[in-house]
Tab-separated table of C-alpha atoms in Angstrom:
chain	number	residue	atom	x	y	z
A	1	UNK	CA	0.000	0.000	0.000
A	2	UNK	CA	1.618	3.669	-0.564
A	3	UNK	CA	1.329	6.219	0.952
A	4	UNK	CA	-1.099	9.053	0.024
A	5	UNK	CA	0.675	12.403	-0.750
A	6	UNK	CA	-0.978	15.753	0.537
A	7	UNK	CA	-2.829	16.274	-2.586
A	8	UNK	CA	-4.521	13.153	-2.891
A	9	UNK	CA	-5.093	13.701	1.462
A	10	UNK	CA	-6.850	17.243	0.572
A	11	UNK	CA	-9.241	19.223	-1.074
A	12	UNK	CA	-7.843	22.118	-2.056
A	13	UNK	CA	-10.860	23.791	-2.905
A	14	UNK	CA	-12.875	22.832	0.215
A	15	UNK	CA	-12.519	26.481	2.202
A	16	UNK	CA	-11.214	24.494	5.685
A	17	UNK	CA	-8.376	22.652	3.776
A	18	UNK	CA	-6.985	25.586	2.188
A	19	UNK	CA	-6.607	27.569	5.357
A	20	UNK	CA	-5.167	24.849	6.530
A	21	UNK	CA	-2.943	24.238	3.807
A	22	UNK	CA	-1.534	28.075	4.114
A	23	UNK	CA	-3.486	28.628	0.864
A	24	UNK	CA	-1.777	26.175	-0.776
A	25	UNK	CA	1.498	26.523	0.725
A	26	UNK	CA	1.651	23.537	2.464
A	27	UNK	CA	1.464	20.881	-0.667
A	28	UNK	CA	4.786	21.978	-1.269
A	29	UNK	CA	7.150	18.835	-1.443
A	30	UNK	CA	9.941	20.353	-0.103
A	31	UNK	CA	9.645	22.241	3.260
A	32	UNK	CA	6.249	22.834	3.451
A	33	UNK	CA	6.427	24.381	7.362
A	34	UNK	CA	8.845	26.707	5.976
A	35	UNK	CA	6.357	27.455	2.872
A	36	UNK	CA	3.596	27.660	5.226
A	37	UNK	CA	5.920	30.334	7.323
A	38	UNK	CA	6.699	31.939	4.199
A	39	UNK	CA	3.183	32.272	3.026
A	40	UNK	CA	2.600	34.342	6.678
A	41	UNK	CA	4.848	37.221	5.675
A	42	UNK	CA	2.001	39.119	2.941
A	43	UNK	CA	-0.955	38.168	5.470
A	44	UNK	CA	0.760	40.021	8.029
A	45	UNK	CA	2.113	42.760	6.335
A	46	UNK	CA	-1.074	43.373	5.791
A	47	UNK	CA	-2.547	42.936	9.238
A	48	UNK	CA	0.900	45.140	10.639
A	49	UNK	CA	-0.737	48.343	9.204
A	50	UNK	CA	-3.489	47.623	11.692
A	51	UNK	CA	-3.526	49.382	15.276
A	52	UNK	CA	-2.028	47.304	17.825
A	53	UNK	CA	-5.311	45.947	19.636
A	54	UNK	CA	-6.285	44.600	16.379
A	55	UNK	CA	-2.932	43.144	15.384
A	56	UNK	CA	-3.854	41.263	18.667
A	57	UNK	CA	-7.464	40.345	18.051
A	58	UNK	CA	-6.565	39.107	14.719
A	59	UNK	CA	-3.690	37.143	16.196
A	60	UNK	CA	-5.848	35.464	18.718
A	61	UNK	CA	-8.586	34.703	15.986
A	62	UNK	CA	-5.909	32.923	13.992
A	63	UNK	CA	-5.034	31.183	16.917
A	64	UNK	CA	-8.145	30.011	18.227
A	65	UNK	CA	-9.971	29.352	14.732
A	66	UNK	CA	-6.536	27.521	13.375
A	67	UNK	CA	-7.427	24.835	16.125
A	68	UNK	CA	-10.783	23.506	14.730
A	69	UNK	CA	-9.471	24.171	11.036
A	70	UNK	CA	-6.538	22.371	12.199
A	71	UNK	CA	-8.586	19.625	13.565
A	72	UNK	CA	-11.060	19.327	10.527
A	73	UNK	CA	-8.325	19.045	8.214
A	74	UNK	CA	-6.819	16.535	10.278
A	75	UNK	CA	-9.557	14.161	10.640
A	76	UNK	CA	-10.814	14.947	6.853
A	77	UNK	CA	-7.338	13.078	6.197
A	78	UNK	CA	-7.388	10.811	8.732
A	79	UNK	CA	-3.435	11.886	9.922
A	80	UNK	CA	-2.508	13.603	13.178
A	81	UNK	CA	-0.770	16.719	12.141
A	82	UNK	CA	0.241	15.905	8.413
A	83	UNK	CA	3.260	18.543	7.889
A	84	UNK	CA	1.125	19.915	4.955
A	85	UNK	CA	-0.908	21.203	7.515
A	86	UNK	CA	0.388	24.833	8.094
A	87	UNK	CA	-2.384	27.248	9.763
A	88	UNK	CA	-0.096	26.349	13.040
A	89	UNK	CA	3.145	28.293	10.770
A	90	UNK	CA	1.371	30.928	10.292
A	91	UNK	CA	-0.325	31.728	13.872
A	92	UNK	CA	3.405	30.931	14.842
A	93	UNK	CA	4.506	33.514	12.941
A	94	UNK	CA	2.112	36.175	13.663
A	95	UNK	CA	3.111	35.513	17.280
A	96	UNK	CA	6.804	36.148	17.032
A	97	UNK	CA	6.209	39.435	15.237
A	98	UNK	CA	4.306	40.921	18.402
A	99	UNK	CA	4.716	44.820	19.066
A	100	UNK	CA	7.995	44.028	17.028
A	101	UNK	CA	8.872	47.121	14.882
A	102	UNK	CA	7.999	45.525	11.022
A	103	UNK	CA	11.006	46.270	9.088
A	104	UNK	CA	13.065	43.465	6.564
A	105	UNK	CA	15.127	42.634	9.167
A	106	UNK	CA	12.669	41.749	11.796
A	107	UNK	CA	10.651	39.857	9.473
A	108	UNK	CA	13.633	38.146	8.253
A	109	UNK	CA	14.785	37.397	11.705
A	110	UNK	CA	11.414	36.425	13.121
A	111	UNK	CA	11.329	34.358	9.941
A	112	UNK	CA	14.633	32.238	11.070
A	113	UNK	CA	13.765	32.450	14.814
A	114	UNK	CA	10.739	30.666	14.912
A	115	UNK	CA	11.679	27.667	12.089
A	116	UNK	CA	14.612	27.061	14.673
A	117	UNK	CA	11.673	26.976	17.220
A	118	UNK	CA	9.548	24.815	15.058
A	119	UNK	CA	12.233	22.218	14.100
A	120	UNK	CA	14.300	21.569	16.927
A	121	UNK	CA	11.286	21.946	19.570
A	122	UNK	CA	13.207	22.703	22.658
A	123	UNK	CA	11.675	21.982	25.938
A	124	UNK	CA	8.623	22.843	26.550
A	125	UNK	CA	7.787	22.681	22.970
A	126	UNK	CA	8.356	19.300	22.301
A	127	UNK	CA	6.485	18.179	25.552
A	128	UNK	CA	3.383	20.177	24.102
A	129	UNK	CA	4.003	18.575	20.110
A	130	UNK	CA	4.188	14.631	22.204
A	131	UNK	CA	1.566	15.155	24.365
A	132	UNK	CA	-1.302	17.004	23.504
A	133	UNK	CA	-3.733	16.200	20.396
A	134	UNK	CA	-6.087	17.001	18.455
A	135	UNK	CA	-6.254	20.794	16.565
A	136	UNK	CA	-5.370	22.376	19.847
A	137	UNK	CA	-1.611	20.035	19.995
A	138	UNK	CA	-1.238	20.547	16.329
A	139	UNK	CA	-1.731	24.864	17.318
A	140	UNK	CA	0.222	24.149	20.496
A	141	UNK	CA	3.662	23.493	19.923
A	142	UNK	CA	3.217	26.291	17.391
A	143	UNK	CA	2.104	29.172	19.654
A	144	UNK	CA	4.954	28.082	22.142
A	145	UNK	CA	7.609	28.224	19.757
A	146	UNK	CA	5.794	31.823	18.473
A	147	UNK	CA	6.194	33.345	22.067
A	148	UNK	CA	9.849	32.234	22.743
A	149	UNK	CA	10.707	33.450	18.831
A	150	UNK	CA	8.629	36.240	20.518
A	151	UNK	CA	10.639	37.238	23.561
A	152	UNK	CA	14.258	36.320	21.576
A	153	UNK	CA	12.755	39.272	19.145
A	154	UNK	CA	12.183	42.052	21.779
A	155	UNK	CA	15.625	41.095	22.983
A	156	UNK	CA	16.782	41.980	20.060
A	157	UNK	CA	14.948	44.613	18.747
């Protein structure tokens, strides 16, 4: 039996799976978190025009709306976090870039800091990616690595 890629696992044009797909980001073969982190950047240059509280509110309804699209997506392909799966990337990402003054060197590093984050999941990240399921342990390990990428970024800037 092989193994189903992401396209066959997905409905691109069912609303829920291309959230959840970054808008198509995610079917990348190569990389897709990366893609998925990549595909963050317009959305929230777009969103950093905003005034701060909304930056926020929109943050948080990324956050809490990526874990049922998260979920749905999930269970519509019947695999527990399938890395083509990238909503989580991009609430990540949004995260990091908190009250951070947007410029291409902030994005860039934001960009790097959280991928580290992501990939190497550090204590407590990796505790929250092992143990918790579901949407809200696919968002999870996500957020976490967004608010240490977070506080690393007002260090530096």
């Amino acid at each position: 039996m092989s193994k189903k890629t992401a396209a066959e696992l997905f409905d691109i044009k069912n609303p829920v799976h291309f959230l959840a797909l970054g808008f198509g980001s995610g079917l990348s073969p190569k990389a897709p978190g990366t893609m998925g982190t990549l595909a963050a950047i317009p959305l929230f240059l777009l969103c950093a025009q905003l005034p701060f509280y909304a930056f926020i509110a929109i943050t948080i309804l990324i956050s809490i709306v990526g874990i049922w699209i998260c979920d749905k997506a999930s269970k519509d392909a019947g695999v527990h976090d399938h890395g083509a799966i990238v909503w989580d990337e991009i609430a990540g990402f949004f995260i990091t870039m908190i009250a951070i003054p947007v410029s291409w060197q902030s994005i860039i590093v934001g960009f790097i800091l959280f991928r580290i984050f992501d990939i190497l999941k550090p204590w407590p990240i990796s505790i929250a990616d092992k143990q918790v399921t579901g949407g809200f342990g696919i968002m999870l390990d996500d957020i976490i690595a967004g608010i240490l990428a977070c506080a690393l970024m007002h260090l530096i800037f």
